Coordinates of N, CA and C in Angstrom, one line a residue:
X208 N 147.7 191.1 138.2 CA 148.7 190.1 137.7 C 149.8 190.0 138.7
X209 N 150.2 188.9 138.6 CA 151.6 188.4 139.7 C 152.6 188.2 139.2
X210 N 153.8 188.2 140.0 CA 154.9 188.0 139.2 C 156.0 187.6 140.3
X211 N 156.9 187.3 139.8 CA 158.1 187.2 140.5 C 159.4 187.8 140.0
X212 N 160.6 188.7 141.3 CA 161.1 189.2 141.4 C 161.9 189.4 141.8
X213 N 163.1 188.8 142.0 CA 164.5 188.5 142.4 C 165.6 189.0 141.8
X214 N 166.5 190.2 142.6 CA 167.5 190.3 142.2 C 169.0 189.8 143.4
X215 N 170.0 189.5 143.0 CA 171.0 188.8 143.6 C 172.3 189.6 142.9
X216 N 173.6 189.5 143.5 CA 174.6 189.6 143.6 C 175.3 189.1 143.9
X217 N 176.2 188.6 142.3 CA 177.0 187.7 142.4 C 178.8 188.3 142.2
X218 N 180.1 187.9 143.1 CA 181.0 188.1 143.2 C 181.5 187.8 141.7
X219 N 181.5 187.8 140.8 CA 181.7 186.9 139.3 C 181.4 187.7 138.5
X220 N 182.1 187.5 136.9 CA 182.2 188.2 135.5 C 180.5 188.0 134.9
X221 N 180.0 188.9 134.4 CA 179.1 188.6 133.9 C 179.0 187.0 132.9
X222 N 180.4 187.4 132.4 CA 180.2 185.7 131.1 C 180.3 184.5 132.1
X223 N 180.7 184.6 133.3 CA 180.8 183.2 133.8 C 179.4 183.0 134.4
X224 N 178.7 184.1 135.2 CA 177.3 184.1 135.7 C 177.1 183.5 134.2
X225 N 176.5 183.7 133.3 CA 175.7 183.6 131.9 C 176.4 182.3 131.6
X226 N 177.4 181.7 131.7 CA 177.8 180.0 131.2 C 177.1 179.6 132.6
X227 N 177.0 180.0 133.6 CA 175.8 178.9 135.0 C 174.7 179.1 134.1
X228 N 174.2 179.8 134.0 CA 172.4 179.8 134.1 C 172.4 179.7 132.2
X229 N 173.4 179.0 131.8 CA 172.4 179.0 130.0 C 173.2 177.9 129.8
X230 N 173.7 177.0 130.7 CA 174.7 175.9 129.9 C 173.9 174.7 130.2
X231 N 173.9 173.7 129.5 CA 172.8 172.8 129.6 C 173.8 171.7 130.5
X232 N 174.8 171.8 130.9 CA 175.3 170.3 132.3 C 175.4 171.4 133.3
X233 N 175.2 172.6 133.4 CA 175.1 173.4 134.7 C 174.3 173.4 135.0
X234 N 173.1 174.3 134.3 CA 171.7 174.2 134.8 C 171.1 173.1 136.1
X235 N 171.1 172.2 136.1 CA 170.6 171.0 136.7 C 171.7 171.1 138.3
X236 N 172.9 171.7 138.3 CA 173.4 171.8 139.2 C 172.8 172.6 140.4
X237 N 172.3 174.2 139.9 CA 171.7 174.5 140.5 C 170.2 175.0 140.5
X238 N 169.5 173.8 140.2 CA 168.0 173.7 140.1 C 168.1 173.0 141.0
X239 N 168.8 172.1 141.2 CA 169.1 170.9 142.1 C 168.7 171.4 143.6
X240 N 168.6 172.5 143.6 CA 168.0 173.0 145.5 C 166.6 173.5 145.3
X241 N 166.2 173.2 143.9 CA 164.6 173.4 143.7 C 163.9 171.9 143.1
X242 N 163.3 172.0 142.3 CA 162.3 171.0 141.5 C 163.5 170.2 140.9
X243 N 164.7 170.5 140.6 CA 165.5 169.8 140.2 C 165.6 169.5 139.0
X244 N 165.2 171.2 138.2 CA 164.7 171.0 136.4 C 166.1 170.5 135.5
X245 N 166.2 169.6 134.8 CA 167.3 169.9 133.7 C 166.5 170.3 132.7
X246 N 167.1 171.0 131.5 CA 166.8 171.7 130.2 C 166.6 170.0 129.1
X247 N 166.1 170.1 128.1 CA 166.1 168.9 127.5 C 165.8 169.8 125.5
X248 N 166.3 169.7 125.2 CA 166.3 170.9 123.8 C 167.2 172.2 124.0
X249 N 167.3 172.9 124.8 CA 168.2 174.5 125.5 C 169.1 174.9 124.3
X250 N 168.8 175.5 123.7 CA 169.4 176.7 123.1 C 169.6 177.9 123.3
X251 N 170.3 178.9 123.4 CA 170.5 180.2 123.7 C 170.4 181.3 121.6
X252 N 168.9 180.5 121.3 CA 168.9 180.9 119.7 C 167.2 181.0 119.9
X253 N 167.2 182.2 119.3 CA 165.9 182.7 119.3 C 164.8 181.9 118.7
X254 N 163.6 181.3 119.3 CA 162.9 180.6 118.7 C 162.9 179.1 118.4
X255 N 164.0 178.9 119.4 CA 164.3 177.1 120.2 C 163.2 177.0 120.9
X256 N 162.2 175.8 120.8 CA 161.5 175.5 121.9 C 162.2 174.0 122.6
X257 N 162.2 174.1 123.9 CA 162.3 173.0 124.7 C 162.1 172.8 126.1
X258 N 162.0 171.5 126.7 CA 161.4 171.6 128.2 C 162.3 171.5 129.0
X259 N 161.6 171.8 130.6 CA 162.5 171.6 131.6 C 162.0 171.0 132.2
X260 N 162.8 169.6 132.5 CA 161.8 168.0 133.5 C 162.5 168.0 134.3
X261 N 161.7 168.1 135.3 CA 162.0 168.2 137.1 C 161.3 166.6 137.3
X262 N 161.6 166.2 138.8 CA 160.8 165.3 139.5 C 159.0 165.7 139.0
X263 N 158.7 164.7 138.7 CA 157.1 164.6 139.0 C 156.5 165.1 140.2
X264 N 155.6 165.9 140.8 CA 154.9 165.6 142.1 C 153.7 165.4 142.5
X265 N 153.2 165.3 142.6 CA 151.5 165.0 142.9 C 150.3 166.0 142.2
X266 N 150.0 165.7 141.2 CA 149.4 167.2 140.2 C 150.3 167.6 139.2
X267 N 151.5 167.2 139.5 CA 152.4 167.9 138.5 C 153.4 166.7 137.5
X268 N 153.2 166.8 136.7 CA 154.0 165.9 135.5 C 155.5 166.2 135.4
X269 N 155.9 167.4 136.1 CA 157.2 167.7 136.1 C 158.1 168.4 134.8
X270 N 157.1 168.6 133.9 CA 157.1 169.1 132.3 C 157.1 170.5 132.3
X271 N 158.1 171.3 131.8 CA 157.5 172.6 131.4 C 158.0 173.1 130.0
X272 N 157.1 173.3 128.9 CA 157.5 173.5 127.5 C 157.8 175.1 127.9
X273 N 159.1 175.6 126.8 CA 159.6 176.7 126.7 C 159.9 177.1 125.4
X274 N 160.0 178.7 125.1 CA 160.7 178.7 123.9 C 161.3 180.1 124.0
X275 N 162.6 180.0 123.4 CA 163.7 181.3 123.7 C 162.7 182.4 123.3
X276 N 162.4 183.4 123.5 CA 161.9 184.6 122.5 C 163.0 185.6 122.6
X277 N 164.0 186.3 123.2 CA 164.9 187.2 123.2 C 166.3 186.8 124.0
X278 N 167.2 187.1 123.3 CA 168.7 186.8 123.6 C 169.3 187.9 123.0
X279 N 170.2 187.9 124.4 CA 171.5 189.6 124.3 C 172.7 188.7 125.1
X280 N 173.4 187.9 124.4 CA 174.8 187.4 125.3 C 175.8 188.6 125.8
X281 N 176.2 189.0 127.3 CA 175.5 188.0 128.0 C 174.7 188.4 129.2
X282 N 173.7 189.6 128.4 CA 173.1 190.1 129.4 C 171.5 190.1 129.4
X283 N 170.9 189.2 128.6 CA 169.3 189.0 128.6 C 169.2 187.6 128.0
X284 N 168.2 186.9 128.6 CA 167.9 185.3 128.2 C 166.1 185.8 128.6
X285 N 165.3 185.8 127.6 CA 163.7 185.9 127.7 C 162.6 184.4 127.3
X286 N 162.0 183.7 127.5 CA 161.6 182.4 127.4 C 160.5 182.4 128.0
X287 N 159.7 181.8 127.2 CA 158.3 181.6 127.7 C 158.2 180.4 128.6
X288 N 157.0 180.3 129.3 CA 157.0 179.0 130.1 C 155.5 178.7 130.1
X289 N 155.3 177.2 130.1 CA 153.9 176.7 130.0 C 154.0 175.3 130.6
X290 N 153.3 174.8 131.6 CA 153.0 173.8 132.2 C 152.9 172.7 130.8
X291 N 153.0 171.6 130.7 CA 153.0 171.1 129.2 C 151.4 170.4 129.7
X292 N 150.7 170.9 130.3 CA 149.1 170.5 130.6 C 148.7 171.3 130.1
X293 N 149.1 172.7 129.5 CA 148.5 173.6 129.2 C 148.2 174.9 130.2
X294 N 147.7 175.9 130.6 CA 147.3 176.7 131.1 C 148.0 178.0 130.4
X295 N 147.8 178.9 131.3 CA 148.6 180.1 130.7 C 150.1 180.4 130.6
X296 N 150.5 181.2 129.3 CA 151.7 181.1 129.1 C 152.9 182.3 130.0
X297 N 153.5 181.8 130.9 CA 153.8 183.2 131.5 C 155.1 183.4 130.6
X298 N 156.5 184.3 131.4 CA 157.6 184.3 130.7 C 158.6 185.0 131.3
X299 N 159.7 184.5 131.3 CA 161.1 184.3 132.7 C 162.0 185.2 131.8
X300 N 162.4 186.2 132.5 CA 163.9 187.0 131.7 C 164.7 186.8 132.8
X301 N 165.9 186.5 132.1 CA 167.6 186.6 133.4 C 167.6 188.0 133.1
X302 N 168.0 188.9 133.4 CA 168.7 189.8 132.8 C 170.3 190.0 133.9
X303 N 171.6 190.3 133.3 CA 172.6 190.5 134.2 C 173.5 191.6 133.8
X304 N 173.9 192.7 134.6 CA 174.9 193.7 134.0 C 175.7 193.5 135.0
X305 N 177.2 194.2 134.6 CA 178.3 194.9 135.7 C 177.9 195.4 137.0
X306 N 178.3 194.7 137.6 CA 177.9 195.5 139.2 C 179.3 195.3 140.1
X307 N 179.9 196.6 140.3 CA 181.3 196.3 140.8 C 182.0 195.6 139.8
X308 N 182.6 194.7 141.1 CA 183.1 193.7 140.5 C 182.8 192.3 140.2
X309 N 181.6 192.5 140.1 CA 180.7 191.4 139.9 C 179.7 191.8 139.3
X310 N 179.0 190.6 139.3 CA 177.3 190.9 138.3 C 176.0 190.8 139.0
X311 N 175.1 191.8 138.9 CA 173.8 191.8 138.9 C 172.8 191.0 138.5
X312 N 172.3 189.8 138.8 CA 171.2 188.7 138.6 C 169.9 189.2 139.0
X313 N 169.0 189.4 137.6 CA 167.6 189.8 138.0 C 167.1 188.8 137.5
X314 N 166.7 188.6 137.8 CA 165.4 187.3 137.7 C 163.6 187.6 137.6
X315 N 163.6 187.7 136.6 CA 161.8 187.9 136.5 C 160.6 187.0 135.8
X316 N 159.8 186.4 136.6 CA 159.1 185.7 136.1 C 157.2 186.6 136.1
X317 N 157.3 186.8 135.0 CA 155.6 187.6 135.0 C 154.7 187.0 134.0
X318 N 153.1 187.4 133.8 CA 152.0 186.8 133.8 C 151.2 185.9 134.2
X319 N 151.2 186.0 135.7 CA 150.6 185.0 136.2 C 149.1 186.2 137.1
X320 N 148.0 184.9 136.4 CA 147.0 186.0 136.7 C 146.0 185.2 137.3
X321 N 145.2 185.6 138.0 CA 144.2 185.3 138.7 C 144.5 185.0 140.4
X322 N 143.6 184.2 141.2 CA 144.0 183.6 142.6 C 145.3 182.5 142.3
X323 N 144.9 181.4 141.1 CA 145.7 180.5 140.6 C 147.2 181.2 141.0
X324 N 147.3 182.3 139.8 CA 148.6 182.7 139.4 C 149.2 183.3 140.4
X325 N 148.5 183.8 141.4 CA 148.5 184.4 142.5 C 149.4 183.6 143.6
X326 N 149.5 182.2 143.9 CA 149.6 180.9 144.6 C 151.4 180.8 143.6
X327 N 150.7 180.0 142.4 CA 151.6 179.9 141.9 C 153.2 180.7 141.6
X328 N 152.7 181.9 141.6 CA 153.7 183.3 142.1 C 154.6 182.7 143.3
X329 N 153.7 182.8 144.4 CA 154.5 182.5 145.9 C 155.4 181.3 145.8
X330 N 154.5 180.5 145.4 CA 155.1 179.0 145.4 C 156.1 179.2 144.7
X331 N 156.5 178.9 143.5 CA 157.7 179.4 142.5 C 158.5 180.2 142.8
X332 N 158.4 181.5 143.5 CA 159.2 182.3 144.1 C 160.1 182.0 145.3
X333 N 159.5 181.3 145.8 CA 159.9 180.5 147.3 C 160.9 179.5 146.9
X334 N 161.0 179.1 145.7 CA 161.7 177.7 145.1 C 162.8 178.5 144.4
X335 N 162.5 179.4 143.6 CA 163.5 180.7 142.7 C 164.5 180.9 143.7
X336 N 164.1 181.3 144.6 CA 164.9 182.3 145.8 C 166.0 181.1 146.0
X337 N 165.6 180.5 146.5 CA 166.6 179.0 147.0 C 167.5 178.8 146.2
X338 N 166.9 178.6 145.1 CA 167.7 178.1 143.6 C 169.2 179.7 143.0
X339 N 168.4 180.8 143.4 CA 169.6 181.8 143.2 C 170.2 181.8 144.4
X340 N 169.8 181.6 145.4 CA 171.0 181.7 146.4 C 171.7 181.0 147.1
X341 N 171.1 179.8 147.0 CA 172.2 178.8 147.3 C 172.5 178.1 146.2
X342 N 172.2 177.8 145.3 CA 172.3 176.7 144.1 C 173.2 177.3 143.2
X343 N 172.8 178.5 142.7 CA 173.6 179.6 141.7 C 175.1 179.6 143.1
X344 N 175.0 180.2 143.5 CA 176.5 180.5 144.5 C 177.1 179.4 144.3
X345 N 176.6 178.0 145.2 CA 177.7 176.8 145.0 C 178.3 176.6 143.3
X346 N 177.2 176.7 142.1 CA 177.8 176.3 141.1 C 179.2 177.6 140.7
X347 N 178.7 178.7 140.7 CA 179.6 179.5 140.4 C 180.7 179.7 141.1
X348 N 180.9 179.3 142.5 CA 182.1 178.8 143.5 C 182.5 177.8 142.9
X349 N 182.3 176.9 142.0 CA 182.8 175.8 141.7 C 183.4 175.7 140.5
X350 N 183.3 176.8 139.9 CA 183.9 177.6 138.3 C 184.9 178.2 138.3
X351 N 186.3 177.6 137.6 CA 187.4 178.4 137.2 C 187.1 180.0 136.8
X352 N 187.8 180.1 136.0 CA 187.8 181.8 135.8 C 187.2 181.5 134.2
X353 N 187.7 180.1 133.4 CA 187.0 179.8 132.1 C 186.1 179.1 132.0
X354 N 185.2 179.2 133.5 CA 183.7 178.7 133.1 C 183.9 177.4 133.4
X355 N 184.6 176.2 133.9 CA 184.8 174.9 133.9 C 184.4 174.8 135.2
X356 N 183.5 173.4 135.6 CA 183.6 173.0 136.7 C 185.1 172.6 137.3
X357 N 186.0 173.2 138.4 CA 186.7 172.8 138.7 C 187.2 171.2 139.3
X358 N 188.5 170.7 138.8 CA 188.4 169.0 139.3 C 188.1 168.4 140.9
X359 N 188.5 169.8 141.8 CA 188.2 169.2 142.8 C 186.8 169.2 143.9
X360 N 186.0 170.2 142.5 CA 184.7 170.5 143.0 C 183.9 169.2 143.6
X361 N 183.0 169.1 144.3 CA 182.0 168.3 144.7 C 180.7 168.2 143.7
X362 N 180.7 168.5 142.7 CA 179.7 169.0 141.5 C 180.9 168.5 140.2
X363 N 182.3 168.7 140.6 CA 183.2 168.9 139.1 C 183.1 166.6 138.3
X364 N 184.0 166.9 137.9 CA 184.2 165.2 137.5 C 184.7 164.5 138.5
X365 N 185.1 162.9 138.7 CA 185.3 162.5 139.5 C 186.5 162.7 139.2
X366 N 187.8 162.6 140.7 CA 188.6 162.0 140.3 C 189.4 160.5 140.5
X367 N 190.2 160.5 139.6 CA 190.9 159.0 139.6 C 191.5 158.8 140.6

């Protein structure tokens, strides 16, 4: 079986890490250096199903159905993932604790089985990596201390 495995270190409070990666107008900020998923349903409530639509690519419809299975705010987010073509169901945990003075980002995506899942591992992981370290950093650089995109951010609102 294959899987994917990324941990990162972020200068930041755990709750502000956990409002990036579970807020549904953030998300898309930093997928944005990957497939470019936004959430479309996203709940942080056990037994929400909803997708995440990226660009279409060639083979791929850009669809992936999800559904919450475990939540610990603000230190575990667990969700299954499925191509909405079907195949097999794998399943993505954030997990994040205290580290210093900052937070620990683990990122794990497992059950991916065969040669298939084996490809698909690499591939996804190569796109994950990107997306926690440069995507996650700019959005969380871009966050007050209350979790708000800042006004003069390049990501925040426009201004007048």
């Amino acid at each position: 079986m294959s899987a994917i495995h990324i941990v990162r270190d972020y200068p930041h409070p755990p709750q502000k890490v956990w409002r990036a990666v579970t807020d549904p107008e953030l998300i898309p900020l930093w997928t944005a250096t990957g497939a470019g998923a936004r959430p479309e349903g996203f709940a942080t409530t056990v037994g929400t199903t909803f997708k995440f639509i990226a660009k279409p690519k060639h083979g791929w419809s850009g669809v992936v159905v999800c559904e919450v299975l475990e939540v610990r705010e603000p230190s575990l987010l667990c969700y299954s993932w499925q191509d909405e073509s079907g195949g097999e169901v794998t399943e993505v945990a954030y997990r994040l604790e205290p580290h210093g003075s900052g937070t620990r980002f683990t990122y794990d995506h497992t059950g991916f089985t065969g040669a298939g899942g084996f490809f698909m591992a690499k591939i996804l992981g190569a796109v994950r990596t990107k997306m926690l370290t440069k995507g996650l950093t700019a959005v969380l650089n871009d966050l007050d201390d209350q979790g708000n995109l800042c006004p003069e951010s390049p990501m925040g609102p426009k201004r007048l």
